[in-house]
PDB file of C-alpha atoms in Angstrom:
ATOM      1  CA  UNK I  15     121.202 177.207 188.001  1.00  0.00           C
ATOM      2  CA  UNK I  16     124.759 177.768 186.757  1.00  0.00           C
ATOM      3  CA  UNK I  17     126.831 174.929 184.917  1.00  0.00           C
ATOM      4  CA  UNK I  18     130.222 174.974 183.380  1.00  0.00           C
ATOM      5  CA  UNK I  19     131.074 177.200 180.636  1.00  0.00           C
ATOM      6  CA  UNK I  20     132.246 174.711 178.779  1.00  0.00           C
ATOM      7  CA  UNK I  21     129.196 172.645 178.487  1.00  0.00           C
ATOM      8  CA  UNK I  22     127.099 176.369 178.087  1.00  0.00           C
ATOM      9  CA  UNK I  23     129.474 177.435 174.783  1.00  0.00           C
ATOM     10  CA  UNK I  24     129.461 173.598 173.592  1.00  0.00           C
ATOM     11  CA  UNK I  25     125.421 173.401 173.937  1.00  0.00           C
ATOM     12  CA  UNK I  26     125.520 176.359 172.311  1.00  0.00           C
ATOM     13  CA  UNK I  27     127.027 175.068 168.810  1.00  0.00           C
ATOM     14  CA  UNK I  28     130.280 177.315 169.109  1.00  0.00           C
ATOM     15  CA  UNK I  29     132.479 174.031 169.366  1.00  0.00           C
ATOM     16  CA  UNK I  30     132.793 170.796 170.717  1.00  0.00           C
ATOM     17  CA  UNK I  31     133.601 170.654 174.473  1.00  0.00           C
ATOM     18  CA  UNK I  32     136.894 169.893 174.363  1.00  0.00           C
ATOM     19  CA  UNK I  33     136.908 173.024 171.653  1.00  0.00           C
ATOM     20  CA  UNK I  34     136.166 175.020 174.135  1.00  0.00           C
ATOM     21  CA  UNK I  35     138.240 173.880 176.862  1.00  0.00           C
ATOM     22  CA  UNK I  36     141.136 174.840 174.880  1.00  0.00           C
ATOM     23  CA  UNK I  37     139.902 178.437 173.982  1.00  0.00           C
ATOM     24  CA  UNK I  38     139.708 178.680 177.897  1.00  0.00           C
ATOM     25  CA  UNK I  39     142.710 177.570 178.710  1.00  0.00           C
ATOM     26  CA  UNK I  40     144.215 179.655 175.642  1.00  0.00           C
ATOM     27  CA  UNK I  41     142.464 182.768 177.899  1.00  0.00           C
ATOM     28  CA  UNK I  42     140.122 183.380 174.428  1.00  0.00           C
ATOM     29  CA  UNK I  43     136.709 183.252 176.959  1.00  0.00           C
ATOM     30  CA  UNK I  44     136.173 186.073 179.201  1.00  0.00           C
ATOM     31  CA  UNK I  45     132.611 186.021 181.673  1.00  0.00           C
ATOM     32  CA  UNK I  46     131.795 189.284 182.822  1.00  0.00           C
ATOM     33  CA  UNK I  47     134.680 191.393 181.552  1.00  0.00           C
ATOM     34  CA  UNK I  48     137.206 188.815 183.265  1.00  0.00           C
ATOM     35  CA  UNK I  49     139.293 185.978 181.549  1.00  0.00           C
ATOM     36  CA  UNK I  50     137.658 182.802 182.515  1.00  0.00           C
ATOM     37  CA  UNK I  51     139.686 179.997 184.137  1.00  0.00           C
ATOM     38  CA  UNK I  52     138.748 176.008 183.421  1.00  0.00           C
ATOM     39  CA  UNK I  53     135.927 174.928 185.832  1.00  0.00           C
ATOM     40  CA  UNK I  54     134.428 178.505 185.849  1.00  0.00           C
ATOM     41  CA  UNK I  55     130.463 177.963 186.223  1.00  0.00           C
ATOM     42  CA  UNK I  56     128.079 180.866 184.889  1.00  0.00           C
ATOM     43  CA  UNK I  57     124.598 181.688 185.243  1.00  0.00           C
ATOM     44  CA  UNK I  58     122.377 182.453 182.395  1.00  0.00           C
ATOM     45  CA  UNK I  59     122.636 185.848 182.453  1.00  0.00           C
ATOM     46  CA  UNK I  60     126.396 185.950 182.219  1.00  0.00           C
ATOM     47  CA  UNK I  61     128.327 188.289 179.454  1.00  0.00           C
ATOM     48  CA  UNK I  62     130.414 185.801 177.336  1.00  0.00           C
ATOM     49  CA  UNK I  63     132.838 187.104 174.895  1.00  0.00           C
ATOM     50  CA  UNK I  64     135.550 184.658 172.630  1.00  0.00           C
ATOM     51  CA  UNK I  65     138.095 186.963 171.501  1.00  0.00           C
ATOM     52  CA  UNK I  66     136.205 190.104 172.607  1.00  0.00           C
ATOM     53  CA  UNK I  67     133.084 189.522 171.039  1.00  0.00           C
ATOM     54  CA  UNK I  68     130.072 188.926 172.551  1.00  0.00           C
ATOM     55  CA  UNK I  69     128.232 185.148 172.080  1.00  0.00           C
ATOM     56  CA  UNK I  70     124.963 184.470 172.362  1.00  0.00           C
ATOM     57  CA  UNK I  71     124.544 181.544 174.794  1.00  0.00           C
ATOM     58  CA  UNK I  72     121.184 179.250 174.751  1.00  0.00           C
ATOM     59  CA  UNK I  73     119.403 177.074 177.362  1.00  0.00           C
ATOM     60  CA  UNK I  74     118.705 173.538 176.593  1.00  0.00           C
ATOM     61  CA  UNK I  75     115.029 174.512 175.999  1.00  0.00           C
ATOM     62  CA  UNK I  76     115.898 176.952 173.609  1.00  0.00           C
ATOM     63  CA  UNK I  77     118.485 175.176 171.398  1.00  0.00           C
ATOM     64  CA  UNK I  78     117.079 172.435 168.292  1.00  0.00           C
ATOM     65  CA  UNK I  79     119.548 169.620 167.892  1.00  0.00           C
ATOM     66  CA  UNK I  80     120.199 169.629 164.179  1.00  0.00           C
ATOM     67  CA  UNK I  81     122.241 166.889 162.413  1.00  0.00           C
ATOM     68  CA  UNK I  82     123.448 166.930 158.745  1.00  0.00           C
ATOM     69  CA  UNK I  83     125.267 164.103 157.127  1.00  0.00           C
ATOM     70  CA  UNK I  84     127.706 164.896 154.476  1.00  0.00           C
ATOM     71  CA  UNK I  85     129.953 163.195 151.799  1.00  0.00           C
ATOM     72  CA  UNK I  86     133.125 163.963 152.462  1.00  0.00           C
ATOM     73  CA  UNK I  87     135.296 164.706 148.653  1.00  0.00           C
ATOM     74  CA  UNK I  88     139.313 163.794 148.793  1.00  0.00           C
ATOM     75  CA  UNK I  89     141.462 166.435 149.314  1.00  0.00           C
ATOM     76  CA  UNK I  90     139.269 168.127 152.036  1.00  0.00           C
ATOM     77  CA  UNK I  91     140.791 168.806 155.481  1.00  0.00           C
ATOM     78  CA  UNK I  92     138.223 168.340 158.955  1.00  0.00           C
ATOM     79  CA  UNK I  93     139.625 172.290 159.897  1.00  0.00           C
ATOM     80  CA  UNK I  94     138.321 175.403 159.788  1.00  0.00           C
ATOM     81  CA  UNK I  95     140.599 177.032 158.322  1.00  0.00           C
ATOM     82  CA  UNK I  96     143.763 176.004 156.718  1.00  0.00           C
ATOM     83  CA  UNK I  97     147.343 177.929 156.697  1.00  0.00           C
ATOM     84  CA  UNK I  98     147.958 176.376 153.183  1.00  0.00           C
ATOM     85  CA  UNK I  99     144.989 177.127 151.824  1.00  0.00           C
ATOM     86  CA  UNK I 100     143.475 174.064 150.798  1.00  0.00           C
ATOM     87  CA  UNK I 101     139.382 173.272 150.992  1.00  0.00           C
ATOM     88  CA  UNK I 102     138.115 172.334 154.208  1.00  0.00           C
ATOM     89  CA  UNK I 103     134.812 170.207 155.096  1.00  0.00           C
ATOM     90  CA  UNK I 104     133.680 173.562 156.283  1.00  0.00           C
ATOM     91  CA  UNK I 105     133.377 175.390 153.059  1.00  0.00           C
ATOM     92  CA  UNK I 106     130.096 173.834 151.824  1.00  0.00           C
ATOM     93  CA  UNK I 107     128.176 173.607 154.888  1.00  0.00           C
ATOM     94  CA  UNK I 108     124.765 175.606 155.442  1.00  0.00           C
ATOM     95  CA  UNK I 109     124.736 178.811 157.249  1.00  0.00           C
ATOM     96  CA  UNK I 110     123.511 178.643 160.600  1.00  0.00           C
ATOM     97  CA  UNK I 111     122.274 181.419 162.952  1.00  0.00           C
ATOM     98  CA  UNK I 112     123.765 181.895 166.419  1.00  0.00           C
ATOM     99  CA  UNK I 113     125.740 178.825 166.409  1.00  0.00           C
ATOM    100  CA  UNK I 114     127.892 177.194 164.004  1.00  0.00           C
ATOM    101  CA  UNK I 115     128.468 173.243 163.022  1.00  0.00           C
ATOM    102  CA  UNK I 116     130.650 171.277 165.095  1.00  0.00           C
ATOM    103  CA  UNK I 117     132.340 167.758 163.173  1.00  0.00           C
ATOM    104  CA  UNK I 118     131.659 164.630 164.914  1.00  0.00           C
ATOM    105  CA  UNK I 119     135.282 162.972 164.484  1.00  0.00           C
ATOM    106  CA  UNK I 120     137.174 163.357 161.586  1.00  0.00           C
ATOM    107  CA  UNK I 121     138.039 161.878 158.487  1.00  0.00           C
ATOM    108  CA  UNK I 122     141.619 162.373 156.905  1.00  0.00           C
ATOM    109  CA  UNK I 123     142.713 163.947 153.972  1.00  0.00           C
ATOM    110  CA  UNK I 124     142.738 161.597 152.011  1.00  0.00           C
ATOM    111  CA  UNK I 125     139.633 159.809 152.748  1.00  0.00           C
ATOM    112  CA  UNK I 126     136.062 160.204 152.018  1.00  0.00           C
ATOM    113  CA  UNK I 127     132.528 159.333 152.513  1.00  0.00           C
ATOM    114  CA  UNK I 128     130.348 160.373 155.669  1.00  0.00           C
ATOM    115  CA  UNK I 129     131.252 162.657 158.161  1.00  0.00           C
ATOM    116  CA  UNK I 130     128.046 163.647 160.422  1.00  0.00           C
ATOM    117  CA  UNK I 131     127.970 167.384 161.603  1.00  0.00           C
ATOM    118  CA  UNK I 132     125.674 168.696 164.627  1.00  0.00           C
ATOM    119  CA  UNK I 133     124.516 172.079 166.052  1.00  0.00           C
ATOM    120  CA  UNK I 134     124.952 170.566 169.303  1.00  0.00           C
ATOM    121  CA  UNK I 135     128.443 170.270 170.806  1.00  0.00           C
ATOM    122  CA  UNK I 136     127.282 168.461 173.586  1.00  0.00           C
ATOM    123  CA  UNK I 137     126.569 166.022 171.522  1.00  0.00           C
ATOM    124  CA  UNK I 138     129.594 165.663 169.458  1.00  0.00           C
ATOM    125  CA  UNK I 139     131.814 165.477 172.835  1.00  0.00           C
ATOM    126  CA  UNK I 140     129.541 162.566 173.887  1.00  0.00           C
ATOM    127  CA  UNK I 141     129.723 160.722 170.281  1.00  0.00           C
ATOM    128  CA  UNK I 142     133.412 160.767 170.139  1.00  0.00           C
ATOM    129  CA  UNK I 143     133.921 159.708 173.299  1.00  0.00           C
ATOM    130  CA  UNK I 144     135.435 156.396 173.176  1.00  0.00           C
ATOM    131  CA  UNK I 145     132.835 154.837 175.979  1.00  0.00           C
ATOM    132  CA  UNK I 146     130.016 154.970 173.342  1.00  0.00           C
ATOM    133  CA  UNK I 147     131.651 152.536 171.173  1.00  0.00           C
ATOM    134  CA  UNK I 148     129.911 153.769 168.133  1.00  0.00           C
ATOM    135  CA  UNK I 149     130.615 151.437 165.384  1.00  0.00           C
ATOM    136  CA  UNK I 150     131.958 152.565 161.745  1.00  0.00           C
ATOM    137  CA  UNK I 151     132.268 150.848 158.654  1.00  0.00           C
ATOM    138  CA  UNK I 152     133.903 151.573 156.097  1.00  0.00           C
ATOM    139  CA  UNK I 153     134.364 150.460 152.168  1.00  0.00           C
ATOM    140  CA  UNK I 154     138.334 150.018 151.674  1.00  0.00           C
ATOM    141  CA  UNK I 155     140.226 148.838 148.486  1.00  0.00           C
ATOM    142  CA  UNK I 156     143.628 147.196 149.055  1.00  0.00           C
ATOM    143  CA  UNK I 157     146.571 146.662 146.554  1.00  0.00           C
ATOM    144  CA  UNK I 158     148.263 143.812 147.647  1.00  0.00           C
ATOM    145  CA  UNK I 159     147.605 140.162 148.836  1.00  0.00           C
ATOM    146  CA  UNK I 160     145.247 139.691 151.052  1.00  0.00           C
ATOM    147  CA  UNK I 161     145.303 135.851 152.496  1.00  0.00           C
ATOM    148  CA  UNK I 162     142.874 133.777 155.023  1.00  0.00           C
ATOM    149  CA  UNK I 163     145.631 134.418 157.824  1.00  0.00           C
ATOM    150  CA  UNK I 164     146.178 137.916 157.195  1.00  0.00           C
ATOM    151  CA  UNK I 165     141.951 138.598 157.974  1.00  0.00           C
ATOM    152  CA  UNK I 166     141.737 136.646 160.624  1.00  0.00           C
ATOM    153  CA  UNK I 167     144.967 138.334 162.296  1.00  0.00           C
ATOM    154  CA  UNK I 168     142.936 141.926 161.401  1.00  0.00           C
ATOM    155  CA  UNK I 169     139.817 140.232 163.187  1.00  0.00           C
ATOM    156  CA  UNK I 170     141.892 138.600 166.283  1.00  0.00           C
ATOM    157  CA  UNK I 171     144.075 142.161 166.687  1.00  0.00           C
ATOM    158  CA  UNK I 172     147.500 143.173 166.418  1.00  0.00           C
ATOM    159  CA  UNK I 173     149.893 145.243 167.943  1.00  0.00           C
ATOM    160  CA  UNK I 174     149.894 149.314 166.580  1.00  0.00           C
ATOM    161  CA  UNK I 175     152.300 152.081 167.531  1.00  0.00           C
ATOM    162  CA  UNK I 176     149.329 153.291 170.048  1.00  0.00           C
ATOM    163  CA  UNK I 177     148.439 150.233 171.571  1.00  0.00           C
ATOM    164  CA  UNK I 178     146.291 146.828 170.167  1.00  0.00           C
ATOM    165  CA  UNK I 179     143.553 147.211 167.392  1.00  0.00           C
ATOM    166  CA  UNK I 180     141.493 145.276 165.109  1.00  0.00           C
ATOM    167  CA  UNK I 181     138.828 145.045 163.099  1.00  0.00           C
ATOM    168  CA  UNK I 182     134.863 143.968 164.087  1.00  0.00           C
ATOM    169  CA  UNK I 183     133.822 142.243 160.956  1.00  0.00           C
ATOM    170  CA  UNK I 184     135.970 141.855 157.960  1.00  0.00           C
ATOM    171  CA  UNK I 185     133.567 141.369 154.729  1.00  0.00           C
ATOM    172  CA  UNK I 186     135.380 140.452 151.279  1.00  0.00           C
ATOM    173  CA  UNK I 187     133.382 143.112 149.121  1.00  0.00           C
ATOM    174  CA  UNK I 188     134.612 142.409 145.144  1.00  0.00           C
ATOM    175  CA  UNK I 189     137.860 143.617 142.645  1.00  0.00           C
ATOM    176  CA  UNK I 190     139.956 141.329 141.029  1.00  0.00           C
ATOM    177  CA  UNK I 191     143.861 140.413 140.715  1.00  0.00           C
ATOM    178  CA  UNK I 192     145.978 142.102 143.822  1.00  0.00           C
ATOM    179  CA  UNK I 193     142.721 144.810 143.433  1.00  0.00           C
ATOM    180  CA  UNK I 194     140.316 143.931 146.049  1.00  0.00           C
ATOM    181  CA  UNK I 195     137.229 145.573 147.832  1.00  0.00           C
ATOM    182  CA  UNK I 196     136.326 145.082 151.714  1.00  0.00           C
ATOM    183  CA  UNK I 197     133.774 145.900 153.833  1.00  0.00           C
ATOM    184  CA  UNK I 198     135.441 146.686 157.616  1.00  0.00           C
ATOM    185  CA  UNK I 199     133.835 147.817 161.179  1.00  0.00           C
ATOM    186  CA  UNK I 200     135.523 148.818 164.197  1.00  0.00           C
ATOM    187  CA  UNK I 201     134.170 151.014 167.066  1.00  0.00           C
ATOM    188  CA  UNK I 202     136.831 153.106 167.544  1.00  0.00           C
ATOM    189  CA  UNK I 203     138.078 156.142 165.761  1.00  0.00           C
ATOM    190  CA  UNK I 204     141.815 156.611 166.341  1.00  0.00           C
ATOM    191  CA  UNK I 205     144.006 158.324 163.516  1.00  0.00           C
ATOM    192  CA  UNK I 206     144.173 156.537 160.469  1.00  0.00           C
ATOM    193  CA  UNK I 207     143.532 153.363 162.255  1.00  0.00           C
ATOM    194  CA  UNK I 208     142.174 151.399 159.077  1.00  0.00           C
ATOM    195  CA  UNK I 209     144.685 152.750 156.964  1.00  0.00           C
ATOM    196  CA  UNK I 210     147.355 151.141 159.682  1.00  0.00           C
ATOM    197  CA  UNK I 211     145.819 147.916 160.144  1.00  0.00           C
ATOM    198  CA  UNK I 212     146.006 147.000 157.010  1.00  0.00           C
ATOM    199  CA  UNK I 213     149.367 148.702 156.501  1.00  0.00           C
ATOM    200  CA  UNK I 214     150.603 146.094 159.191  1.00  0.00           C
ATOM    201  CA  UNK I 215     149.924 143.321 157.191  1.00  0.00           C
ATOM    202  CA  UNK I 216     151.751 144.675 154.496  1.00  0.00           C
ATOM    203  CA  UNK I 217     148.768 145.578 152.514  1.00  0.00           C
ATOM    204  CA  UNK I 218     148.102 149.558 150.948  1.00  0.00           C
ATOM    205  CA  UNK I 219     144.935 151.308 150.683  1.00  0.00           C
ATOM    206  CA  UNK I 220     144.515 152.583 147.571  1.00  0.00           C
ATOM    207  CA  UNK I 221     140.628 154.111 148.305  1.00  0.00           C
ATOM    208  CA  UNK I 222     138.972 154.549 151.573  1.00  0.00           C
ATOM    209  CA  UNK I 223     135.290 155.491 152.277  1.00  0.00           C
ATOM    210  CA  UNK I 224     133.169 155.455 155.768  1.00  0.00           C
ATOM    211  CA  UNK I 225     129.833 154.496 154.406  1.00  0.00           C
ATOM    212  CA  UNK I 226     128.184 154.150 157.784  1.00  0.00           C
ATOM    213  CA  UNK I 227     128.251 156.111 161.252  1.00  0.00           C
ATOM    214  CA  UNK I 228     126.198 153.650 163.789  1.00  0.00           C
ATOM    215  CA  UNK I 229     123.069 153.007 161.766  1.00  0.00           C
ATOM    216  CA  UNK I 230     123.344 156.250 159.804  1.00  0.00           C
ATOM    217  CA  UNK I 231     124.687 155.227 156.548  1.00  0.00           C
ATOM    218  CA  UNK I 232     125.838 157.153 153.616  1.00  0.00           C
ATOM    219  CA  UNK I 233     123.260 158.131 151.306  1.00  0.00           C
ATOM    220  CA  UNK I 234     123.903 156.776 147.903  1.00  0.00           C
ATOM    221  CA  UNK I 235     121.897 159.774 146.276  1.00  0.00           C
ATOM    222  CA  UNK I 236     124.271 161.962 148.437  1.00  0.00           C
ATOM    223  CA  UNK I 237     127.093 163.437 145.835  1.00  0.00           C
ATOM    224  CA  UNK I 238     130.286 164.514 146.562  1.00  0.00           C
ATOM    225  CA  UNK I 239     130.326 167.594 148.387  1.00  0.00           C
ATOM    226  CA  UNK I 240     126.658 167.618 149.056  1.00  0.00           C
ATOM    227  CA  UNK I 241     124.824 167.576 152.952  1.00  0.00           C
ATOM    228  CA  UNK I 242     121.223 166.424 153.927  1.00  0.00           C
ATOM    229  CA  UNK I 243     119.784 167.554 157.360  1.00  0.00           C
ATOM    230  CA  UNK I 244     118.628 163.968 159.376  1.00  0.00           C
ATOM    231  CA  UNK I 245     114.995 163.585 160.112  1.00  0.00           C
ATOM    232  CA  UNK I 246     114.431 163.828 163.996  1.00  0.00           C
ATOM    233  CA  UNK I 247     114.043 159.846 164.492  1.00  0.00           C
ATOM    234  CA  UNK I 248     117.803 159.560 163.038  1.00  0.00           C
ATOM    235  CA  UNK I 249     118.772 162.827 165.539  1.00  0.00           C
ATOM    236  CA  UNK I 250     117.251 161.177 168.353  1.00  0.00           C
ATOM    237  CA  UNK I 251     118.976 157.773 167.442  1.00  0.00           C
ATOM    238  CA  UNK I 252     122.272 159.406 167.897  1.00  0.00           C
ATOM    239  CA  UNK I 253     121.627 161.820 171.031  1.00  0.00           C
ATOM    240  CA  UNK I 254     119.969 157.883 172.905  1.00  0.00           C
ATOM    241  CA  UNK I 255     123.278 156.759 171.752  1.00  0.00           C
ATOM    242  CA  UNK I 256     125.152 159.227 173.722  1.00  0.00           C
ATOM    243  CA  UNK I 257     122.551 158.909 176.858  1.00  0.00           C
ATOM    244  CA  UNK I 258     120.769 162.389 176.091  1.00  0.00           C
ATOM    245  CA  UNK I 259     117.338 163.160 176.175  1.00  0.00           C
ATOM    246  CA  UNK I 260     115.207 163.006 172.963  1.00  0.00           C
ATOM    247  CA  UNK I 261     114.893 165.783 170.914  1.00  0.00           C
ATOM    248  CA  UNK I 262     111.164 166.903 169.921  1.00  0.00           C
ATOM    249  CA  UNK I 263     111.375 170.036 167.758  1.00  0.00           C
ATOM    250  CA  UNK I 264     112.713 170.029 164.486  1.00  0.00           C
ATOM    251  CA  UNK I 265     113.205 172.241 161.613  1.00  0.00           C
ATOM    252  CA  UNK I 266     113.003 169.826 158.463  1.00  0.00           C
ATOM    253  CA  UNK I 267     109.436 170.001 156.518  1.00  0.00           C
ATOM    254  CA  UNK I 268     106.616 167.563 157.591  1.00  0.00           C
ATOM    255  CA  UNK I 269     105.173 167.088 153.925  1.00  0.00           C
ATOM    256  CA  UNK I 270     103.678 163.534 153.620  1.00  0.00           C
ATOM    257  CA  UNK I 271     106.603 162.439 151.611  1.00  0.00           C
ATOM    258  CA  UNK I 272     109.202 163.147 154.403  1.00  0.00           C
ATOM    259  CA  UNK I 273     106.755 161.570 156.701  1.00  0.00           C
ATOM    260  CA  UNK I 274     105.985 158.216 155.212  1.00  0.00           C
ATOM    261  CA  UNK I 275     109.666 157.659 154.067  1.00  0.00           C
ATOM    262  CA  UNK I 276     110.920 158.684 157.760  1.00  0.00           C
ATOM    263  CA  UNK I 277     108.386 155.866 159.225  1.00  0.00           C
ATOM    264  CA  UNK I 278     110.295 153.354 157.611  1.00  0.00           C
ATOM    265  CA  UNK I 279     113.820 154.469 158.645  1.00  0.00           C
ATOM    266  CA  UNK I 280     112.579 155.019 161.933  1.00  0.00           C
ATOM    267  CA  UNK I 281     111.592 151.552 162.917  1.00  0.00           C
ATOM    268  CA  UNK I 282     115.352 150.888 161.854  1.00  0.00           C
ATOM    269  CA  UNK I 283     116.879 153.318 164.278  1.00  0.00           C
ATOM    270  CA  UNK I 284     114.930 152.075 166.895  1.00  0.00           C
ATOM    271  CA  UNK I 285     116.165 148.556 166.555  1.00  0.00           C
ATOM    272  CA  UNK I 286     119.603 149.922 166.613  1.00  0.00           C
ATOM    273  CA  UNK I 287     118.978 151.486 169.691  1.00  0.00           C
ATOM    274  CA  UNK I 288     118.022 148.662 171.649  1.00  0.00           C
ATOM    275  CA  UNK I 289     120.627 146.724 170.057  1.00  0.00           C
ATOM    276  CA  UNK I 290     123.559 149.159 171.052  1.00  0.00           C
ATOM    277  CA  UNK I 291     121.905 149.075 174.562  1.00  0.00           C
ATOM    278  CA  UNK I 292     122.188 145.648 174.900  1.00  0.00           C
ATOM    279  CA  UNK I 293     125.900 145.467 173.680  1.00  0.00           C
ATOM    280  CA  UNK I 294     126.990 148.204 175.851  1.00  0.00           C
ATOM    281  CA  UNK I 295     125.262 146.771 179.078  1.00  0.00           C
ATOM    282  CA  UNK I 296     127.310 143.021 178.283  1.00  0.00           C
ATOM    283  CA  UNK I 297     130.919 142.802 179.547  1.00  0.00           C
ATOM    284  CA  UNK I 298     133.030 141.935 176.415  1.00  0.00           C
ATOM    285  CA  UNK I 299     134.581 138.453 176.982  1.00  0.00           C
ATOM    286  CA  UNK I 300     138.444 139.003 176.271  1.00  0.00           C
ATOM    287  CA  UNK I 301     140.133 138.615 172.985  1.00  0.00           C
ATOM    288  CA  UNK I 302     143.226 136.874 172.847  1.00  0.00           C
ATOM    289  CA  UNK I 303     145.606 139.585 170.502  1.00  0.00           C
ATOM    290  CA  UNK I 304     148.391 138.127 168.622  1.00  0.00           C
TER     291      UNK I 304
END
């Protein structure tokens, strides 16, 4: 059965959907010795080639969904590859055979903490899209006062250059004098939108860090720099999140370490599951922005 090209090279792990869409509208993808055009279906035994050379494409059966979580340093870009030549959240990752990682989202330069990574760029498309409401939280620390009005404006909404935004849950978190610590959620990703709600208030971020993607939090043994693969329960967490089917192969060890300590964050994804169900299948009641 043939299916779009897109969706073939994505599943594949050689981008993210909307990667790809632009290599074949940049005329990059040729099928069959001919340039492919958007909307182009192939069958499985069609000749791919990016930039001449040949790709391997996979069937659903034959690809493993992989997922590695990593702590994001300062000063890394969410590129490939960068004219200027700084580092890139690329440079660290593990080698991978036939595919390559594709970033779910991005963080800016100048902020850190988790940033997931999949093998499956089906599933990234699906994750960032903004109908899956995936919610992020992230620890910020703001130079500048912070009053009782000026957190429940951030909670309520107001008005950015693209449109209304606001914050979920705003959690005072520590620091002292104009110094403070938050804990913030939204489920949204647009650029720098935590930086420029609290930027509209008047209020700079001196430090920001995503500590949790959904229910997939930041491990705090995790340095910076450093990746762990997710055990399947947290993969399959994230692909019912994005209304794909489970995964059931894996290629993380099944010692009976890895087993009993995955039991216990297992019965936590599920929860979140069925929670994230139940809030997307709600209407929102309206917020009144200010």
């Amino acid at each position: 059965m043939s299916e779009k090209l897109q969706k073939v090279l994505a599943r594949a792990g050689h981008g993210s959907r909307r990667e790809m869409e632009a290599w074949i509208a940049a005329g990059r993808v040729s099928v069959d010795g001919e340039i492919a055009s958007l909307g182009d279906r192939v069958e499985s035994d069609a000749k791919i080639r990016i930039d001449g050379r040949t790709v391997s494409i996979r069937s659903e059966e034959d690809v493993v969904c992989r997922v590695i979580a990593y702590h994001k340093p300062e000063g890394e870009i969410c590129s490939r590859k960068d004219p200027e030549g700084r580092p890139t959240v690329f440079d660290r990752l593990p080698k991978t055979r036939d595919s390559r990682w594709v970033a779910v989202g991005r963080l800016d330069i100048n902020t850190s903490g988790l940033l997931l990574f999949t093998s499956d760029g089906e599933l990234a498309n699906r994750l960032m899209h903004p109908s899956n409401e995936v919610e992020r939280e992230y620890a910020v620390r703001t130079f500048g006062e912070v009053t009782d009005a000026c957190i429940q404006r951030l909670r309520m909404g107001v008005t950015l250059e693209d449109g209304p935004a606001n914050f979920d849950k705003v959690k005072a978190a520590g620091g002292e004098g104009m110094n403070k610590w938050w804990h913030v959620s939204l489920a949204e990703g647009r650029n720098r939108e935590v930086r420029r709600l609290w930027e509209s208030q008047e209020v700079q971020v001196s430090r920001l860090i995503r500590i949790r993607y959904g229910m997939i939090e930041l491990p705090k043994a995790l340095p910076r720099g450093g990746w762990i693969e997710l055990p399947i329960e947290e993969v399959n967490y994230l692909r019912k999140t994005a209304g794909m089917d489970e995964e059931t192969r894996t290629l993380l060890g099944t010692d009976k370490h890895s087993v009993a300590r995955n039991k216990v964050r297992s019965a936590k994804i599920k929860r979140a599951v069925h929670k994230h169900k139940v809030a997307t299948s709600k209407p929102k009641p309206s917020r009144q922005r200010t």
